[in-house]
mmCIF file of C-alpha atoms in Angstrom:
data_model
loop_
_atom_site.group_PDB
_atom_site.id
_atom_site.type_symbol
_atom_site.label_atom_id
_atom_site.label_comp_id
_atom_site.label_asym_id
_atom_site.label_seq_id
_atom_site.Cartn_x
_atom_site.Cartn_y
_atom_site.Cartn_z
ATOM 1 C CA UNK A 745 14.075 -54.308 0.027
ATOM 2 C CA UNK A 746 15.818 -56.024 2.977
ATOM 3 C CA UNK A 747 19.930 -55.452 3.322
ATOM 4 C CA UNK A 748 22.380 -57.857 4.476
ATOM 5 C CA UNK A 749 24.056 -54.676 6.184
ATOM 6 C CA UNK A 750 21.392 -54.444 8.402
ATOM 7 C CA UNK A 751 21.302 -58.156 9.120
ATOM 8 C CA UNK A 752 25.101 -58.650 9.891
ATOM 9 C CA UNK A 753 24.678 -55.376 12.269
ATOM 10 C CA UNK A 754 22.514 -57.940 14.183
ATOM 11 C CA UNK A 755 23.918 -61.412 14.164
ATOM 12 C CA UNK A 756 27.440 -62.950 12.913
ATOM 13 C CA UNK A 757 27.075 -66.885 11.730
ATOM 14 C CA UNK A 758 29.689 -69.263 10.750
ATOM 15 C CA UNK A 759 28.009 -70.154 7.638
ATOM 16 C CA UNK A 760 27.396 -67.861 4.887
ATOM 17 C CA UNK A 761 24.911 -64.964 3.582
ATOM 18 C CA UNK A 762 24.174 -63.117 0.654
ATOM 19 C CA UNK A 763 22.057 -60.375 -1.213
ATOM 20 C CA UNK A 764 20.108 -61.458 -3.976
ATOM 21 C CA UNK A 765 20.858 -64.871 -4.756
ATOM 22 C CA UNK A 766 19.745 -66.492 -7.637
ATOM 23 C CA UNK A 767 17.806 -69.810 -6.788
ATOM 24 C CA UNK A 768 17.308 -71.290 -10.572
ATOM 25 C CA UNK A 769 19.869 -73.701 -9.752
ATOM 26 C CA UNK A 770 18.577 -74.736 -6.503
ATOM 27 C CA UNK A 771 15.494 -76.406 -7.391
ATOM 28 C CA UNK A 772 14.844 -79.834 -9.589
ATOM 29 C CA UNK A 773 12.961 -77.336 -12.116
ATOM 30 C CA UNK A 774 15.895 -75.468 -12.441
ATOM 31 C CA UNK A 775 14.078 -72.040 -12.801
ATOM 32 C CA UNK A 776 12.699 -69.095 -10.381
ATOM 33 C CA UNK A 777 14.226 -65.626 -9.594
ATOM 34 C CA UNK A 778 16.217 -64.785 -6.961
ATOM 35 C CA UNK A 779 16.139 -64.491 -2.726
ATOM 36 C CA UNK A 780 16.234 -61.015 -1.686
ATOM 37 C CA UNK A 781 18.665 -62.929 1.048
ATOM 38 C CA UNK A 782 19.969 -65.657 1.088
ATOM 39 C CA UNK A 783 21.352 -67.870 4.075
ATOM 40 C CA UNK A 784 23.481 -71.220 4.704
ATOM 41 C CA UNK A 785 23.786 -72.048 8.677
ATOM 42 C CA UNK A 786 26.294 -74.310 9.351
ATOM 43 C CA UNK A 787 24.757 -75.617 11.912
ATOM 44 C CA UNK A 788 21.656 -75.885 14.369
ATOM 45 C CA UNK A 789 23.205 -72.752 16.496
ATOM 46 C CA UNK A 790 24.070 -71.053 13.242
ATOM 47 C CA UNK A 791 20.308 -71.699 12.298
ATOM 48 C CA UNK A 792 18.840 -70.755 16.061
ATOM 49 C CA UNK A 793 21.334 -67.229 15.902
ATOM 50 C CA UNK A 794 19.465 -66.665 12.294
ATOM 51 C CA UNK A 795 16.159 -67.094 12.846
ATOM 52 C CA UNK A 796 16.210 -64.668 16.053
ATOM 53 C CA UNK A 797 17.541 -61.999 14.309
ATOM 54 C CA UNK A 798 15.242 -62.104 11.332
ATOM 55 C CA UNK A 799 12.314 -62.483 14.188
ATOM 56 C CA UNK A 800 13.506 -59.561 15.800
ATOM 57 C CA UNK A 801 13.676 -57.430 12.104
ATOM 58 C CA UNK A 802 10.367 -58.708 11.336
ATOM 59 C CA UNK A 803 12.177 -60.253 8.343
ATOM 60 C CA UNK A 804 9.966 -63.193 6.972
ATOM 61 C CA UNK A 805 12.059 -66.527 5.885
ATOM 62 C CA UNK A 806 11.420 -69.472 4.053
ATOM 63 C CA UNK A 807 13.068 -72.777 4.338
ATOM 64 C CA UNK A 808 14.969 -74.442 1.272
ATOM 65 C CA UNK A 809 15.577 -78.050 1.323
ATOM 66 C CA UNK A 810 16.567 -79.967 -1.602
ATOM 67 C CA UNK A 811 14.338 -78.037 -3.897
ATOM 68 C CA UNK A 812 12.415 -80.634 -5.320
ATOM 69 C CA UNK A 813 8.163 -80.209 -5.459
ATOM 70 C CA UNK A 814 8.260 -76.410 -5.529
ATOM 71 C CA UNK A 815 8.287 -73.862 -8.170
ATOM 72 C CA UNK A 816 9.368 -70.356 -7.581
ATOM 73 C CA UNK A 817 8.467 -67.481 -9.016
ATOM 74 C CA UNK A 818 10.068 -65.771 -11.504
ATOM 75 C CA UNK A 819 10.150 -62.824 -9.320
ATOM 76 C CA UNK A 820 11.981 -64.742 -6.915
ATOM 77 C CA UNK A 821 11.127 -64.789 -2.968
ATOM 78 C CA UNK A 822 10.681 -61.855 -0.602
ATOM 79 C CA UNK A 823 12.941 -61.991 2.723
ATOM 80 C CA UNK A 824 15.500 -64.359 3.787
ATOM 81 C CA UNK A 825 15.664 -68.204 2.346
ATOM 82 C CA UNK A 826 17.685 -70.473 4.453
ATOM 83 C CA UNK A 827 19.142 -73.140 3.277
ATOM 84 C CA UNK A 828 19.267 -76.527 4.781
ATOM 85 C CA UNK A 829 22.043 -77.816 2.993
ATOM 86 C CA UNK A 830 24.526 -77.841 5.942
ATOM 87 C CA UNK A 831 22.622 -79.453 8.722
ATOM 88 C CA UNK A 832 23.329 -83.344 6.838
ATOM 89 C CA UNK A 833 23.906 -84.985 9.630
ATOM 90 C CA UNK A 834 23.853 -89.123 9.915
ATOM 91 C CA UNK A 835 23.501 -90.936 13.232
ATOM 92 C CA UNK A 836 23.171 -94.585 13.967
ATOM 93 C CA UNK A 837 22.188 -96.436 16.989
ATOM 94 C CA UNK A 838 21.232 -99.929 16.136
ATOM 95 C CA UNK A 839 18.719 -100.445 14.338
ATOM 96 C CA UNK A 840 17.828 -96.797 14.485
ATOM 97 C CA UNK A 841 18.799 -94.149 12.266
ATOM 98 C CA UNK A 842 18.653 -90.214 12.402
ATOM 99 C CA UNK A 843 19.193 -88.322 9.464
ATOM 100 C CA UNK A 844 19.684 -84.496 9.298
ATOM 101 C CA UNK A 845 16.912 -82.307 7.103
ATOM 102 C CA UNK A 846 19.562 -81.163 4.493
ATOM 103 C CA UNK A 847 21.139 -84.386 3.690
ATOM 104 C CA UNK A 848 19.725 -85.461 0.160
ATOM 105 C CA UNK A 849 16.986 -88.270 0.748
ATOM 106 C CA UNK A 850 18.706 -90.567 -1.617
ATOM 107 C CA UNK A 851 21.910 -90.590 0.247
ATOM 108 C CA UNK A 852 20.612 -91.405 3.691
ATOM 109 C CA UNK A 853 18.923 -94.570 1.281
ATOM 110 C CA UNK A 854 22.313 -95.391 0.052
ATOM 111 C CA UNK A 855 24.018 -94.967 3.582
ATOM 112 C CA UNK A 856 21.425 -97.258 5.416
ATOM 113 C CA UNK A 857 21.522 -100.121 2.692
ATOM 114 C CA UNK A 858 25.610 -100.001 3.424
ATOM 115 C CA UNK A 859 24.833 -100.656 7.193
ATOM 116 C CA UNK A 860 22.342 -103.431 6.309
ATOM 117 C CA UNK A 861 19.193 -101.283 7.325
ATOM 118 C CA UNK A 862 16.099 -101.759 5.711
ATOM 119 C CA UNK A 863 13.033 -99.461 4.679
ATOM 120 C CA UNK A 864 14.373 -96.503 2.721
ATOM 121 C CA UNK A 865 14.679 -98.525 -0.549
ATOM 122 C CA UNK A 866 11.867 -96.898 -1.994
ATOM 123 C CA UNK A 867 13.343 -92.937 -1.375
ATOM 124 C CA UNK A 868 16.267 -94.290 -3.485
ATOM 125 C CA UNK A 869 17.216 -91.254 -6.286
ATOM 126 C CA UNK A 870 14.532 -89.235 -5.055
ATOM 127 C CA UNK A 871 15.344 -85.343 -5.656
ATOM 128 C CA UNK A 872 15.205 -83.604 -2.437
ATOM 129 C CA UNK A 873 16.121 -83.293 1.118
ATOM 130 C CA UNK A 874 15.030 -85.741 3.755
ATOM 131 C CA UNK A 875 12.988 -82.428 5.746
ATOM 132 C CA UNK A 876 11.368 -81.920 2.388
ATOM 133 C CA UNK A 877 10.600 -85.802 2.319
ATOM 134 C CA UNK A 878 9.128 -85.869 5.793
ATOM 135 C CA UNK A 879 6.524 -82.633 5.539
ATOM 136 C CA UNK A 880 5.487 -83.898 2.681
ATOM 137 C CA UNK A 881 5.462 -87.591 3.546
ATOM 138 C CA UNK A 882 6.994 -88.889 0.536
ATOM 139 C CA UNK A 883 5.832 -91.877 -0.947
ATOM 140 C CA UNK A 884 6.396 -94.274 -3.821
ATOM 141 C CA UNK A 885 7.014 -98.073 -4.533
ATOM 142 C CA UNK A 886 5.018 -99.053 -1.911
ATOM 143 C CA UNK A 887 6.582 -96.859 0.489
ATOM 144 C CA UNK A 888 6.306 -93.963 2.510
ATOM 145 C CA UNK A 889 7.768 -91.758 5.103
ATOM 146 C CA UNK A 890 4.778 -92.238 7.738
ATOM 147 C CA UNK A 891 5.663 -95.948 7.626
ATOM 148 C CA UNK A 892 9.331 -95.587 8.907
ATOM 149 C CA UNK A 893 9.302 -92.749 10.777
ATOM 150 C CA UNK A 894 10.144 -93.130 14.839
ATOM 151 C CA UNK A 895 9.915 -88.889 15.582
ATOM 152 C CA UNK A 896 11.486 -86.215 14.149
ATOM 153 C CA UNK A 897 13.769 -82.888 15.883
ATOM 154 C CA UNK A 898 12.120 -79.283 14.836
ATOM 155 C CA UNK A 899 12.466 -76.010 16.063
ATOM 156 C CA UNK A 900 9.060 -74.985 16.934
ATOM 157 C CA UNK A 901 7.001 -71.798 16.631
ATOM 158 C CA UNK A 902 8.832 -70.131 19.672
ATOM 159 C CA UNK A 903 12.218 -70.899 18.410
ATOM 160 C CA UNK A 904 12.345 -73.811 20.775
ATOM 161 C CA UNK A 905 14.100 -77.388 20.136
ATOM 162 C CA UNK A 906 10.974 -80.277 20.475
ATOM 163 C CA UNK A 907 11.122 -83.785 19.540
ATOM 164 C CA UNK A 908 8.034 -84.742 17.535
ATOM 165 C CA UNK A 909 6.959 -88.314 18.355
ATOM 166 C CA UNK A 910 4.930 -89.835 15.765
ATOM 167 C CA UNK A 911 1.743 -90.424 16.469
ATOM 168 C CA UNK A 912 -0.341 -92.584 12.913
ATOM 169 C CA UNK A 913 -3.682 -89.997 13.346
ATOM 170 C CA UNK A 914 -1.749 -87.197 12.416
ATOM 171 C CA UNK A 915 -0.383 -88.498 8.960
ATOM 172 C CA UNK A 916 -1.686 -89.312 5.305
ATOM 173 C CA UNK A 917 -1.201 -89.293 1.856
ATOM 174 C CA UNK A 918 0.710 -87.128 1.054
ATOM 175 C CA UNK A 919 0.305 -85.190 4.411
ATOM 176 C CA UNK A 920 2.287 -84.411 7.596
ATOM 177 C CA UNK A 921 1.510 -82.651 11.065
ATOM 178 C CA UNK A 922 4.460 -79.994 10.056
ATOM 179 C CA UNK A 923 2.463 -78.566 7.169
ATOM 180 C CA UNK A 924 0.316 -77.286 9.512
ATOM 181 C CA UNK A 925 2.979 -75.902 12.250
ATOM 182 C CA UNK A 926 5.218 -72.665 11.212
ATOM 183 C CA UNK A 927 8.137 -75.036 12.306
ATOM 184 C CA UNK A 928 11.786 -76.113 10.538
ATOM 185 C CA UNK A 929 12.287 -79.830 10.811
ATOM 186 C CA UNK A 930 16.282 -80.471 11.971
ATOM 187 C CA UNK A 931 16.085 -83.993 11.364
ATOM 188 C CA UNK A 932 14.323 -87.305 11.317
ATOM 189 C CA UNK A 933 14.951 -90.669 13.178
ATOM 190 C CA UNK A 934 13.604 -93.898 11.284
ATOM 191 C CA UNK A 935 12.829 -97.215 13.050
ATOM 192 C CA UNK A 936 14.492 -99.932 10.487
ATOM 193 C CA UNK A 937 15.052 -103.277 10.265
ATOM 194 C CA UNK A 938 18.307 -105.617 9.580
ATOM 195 C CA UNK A 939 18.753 -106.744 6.137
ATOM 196 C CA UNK A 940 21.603 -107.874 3.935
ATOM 197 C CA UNK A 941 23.138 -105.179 2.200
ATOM 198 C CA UNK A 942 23.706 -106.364 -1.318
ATOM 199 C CA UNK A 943 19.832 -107.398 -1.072
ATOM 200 C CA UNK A 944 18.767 -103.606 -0.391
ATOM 201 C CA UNK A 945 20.692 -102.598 -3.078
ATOM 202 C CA UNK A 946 19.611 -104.795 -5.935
ATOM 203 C CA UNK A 947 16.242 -103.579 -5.097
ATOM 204 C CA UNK A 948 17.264 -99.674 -5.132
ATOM 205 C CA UNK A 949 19.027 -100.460 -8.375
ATOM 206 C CA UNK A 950 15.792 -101.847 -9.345
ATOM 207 C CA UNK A 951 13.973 -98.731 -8.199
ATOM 208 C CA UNK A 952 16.396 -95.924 -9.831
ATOM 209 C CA UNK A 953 16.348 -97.784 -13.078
ATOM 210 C CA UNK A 954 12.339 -97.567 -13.102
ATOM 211 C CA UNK A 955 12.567 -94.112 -11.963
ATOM 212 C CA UNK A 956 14.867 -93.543 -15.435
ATOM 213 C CA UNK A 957 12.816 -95.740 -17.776
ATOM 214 C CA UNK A 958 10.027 -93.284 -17.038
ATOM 215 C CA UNK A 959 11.920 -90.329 -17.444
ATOM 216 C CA UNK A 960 12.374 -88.324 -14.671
ATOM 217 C CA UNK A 961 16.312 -87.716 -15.167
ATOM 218 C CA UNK A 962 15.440 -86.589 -18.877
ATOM 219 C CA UNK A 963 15.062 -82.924 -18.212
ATOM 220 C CA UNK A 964 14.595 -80.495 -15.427
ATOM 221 C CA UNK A 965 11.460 -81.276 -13.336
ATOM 222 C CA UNK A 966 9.955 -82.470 -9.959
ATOM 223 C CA UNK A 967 8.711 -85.974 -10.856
ATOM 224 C CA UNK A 968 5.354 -86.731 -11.032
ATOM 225 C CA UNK A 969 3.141 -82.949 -11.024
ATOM 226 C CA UNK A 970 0.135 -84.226 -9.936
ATOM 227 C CA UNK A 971 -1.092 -86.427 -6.605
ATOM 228 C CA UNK A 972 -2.435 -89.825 -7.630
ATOM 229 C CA UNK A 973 -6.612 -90.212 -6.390
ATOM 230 C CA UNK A 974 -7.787 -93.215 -6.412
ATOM 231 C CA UNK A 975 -11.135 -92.252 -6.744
ATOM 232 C CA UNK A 976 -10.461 -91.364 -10.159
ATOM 233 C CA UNK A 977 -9.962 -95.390 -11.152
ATOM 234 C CA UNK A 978 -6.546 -94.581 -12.659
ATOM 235 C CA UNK A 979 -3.476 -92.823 -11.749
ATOM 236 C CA UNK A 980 -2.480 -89.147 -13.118
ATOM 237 C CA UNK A 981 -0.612 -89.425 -15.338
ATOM 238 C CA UNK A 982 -2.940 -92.070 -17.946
ATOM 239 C CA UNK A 983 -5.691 -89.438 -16.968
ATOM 240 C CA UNK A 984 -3.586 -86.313 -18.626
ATOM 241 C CA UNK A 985 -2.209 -88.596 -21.574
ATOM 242 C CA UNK A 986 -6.152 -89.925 -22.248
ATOM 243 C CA UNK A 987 -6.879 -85.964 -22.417
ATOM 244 C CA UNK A 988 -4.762 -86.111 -25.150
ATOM 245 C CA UNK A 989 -1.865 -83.760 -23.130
ATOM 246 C CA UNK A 990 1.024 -85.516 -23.677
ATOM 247 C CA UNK A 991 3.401 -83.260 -25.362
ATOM 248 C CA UNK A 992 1.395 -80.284 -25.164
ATOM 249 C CA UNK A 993 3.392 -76.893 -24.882
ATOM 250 C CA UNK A 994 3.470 -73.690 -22.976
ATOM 251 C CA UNK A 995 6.570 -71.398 -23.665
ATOM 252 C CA UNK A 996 9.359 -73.903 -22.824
ATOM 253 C CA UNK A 997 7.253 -75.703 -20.578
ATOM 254 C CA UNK A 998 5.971 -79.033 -21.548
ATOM 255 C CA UNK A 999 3.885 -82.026 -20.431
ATOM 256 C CA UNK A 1000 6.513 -84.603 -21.505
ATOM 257 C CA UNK A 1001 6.532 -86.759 -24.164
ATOM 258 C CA UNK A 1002 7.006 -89.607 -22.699
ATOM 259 C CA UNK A 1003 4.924 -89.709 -19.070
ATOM 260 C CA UNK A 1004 1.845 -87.613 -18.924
ATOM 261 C CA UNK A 1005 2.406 -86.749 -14.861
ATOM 262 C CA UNK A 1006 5.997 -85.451 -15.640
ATOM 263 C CA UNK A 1007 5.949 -81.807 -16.798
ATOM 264 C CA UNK A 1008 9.590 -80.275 -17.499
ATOM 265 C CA UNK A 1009 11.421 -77.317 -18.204
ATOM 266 C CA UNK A 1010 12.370 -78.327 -21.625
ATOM 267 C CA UNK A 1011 14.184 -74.852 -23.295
ATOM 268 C CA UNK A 1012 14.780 -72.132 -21.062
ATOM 269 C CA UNK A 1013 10.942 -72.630 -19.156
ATOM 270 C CA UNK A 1014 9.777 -69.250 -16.865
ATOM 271 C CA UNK A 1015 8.014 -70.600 -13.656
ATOM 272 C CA UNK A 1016 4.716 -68.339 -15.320
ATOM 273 C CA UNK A 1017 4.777 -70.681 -18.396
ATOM 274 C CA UNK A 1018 5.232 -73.885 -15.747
ATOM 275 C CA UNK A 1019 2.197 -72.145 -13.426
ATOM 276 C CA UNK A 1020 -0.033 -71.742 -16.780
ATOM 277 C CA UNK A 1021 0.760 -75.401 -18.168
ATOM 278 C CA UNK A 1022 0.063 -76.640 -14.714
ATOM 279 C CA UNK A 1023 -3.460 -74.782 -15.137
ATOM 280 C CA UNK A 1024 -3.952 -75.757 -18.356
ATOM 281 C CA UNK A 1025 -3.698 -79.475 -17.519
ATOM 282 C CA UNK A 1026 -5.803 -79.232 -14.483
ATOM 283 C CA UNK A 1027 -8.911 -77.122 -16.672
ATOM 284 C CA UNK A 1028 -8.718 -79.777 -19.518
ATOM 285 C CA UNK A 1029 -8.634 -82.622 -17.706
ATOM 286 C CA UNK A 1030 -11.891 -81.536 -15.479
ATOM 287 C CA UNK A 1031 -13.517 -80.579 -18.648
ATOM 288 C CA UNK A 1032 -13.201 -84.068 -20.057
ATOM 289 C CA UNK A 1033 -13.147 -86.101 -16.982
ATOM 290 C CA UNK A 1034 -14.869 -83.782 -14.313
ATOM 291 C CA UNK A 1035 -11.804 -84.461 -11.893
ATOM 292 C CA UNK A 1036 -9.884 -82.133 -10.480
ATOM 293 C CA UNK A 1037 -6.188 -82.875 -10.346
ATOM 294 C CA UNK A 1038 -4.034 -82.104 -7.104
ATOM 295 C CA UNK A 1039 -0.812 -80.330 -7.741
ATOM 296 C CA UNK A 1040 1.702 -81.902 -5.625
ATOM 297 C CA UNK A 1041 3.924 -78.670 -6.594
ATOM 298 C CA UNK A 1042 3.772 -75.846 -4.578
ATOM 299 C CA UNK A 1043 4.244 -72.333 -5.616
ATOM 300 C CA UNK A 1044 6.813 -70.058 -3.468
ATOM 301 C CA UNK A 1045 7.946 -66.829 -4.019
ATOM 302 C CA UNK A 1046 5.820 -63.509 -4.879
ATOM 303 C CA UNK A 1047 3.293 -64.031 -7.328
ATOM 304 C CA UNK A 1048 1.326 -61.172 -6.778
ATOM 305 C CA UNK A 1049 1.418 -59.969 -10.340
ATOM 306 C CA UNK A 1050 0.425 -63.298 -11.754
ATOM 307 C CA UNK A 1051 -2.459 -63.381 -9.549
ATOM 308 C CA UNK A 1052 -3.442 -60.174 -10.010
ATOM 309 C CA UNK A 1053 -3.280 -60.363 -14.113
ATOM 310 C CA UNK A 1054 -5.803 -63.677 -13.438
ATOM 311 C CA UNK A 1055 -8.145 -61.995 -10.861
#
């Protein structure tokens, strides 16, 4: 087990750590154990000071944005998690517009329809952090990340700052270039366009009221589970409801009642029950249908027990 005596013998930051901290309330599931430590850097020197120190330990670390899209285990994650939360950041130069990677994705939205700039509309009440948003190239209402995006600020592999141009060959659905680096994205600058404020809102009113007809403010979850395919001639979540899913049960997990792509916590879920529903739905439907769904959640934390039990 790793000790936060031994890390504060090594490095002092202005932000904050702790010893086991629990992470349930950290992530849009609203379940998962707890970080062995447990970081908040103020600031990019805070994070720089942090992640020499844990090099140096041989301490491994895992970066927490908004926690949206990932499920952790119930037995929580080995190491250090650093949270992002601090580094939330908003510049503007023109037309241009650099956000930091812990600012919620939904307020950057908000704050560039108030200066008249358009193209975030579609991230509007989005869970999650805009560094979550740009490795996974977030996309929706005709948006998406890729189509916006000027370069973004990371801290590469050797604990160097680098500006990341963006370059279109190196993105796609659903993909970035930084899910393939060991990097941390600082922050993201976005080429936009002028608009008239009241207009970009209207539409992002639009937008958040869709997201609520369909339920994704209803209970604790990470929107839609599954990646649309086109190949499949119809998005996710008709697919799960025409394999007759909707509602179907797992613990206190549940496919929900009233989208078939949104599965929740509904009463008190464990991330095991979430993992096995997830399972479920993907085995069923590829019985029936012979497709294989794409989780768009990803699984964090130690689940070396759960694996092992299903080997």
């Amino acid at each position: 087990m790793y000790k936060l005596i031994d890390l504060k013998r090594k490095i002092n930051i202005r932000g904050s750590l702790r010893e086991q901290e629990s992470l349930k309330n950290l992530t849009s599931f609203r379940l998962g154990g707890k970080a062995d430590l447990y970081a908040e850097p103020s600031d990019e020197e805070d994070l720089l000071h942090l992640l020499r120190a844990l090099k140096e330990m041989e301490i491994p670390w895992f970066i927490l944005g908004g926690g949206a899209n990932i499920l952790i285990s119930d037995r929580g994650i080995r190491g250090m998690v650093i949270s992002m939360t601090r580094l939330d950041s908003i510049s503007k130069k023109e037309s241009s517009l650099t956000l930091g990677a812990g600012l919620p994705v939904s307020d950057g939205a908000a704050y560039a329809a108030d200066k008249g700039l358009k193209g975030l509309e579609f991230i509007y009440a989005m869970p999650g952090s805009v560094g979550g948003a740009l490795w996974m190239n977030a996309r929706c209402y005709g948006g998406e990340i890729a189509g916006i995006l000027k370069g973004a600020t990371i801290i590469n592999e050797n604990l160097e700052r680098e500006y990341v141009p963006f370059k279109t060959n190196e993105w796609n659905y659903k993909k970035s270039p930084f899910q393939n680096r060991n990097c941390i994205i600082l922050s993201a600058e976005f080429s936009l366009e002028r608009a008239v404020p009241s207009d970009l809102w209207i539409e992002m009113k639009r937008i958040r009221k869709d997201r609520e007809d369909k339920g994704h403010f209803r209970a604790p979850c990470a929107g839609s589970t599954f990646k649309n395919n086109r190949a499949f001639g119809a998005p996710s979540g008709q697919i799960i409801e025409d394999a007759g899913l909707k509602g179907y049960r797992i613990g206190g997990a549940a496919v929900s009642d009233w989208h078939g792509n949104i599965l929740i916590n509904e009463k008190d879920a464990t991330a095991e029950e979430l993992d096995k529903l997830i399972k479920f739905v993907q085995e069923r439907v590829q019985e029936k249908t012979g497709f294989l769904l794409e989780p768009e959640v990803i699984r964090v934390g130690d689940w070396r027990s759960i694996d092992a039990e299903s080997d």
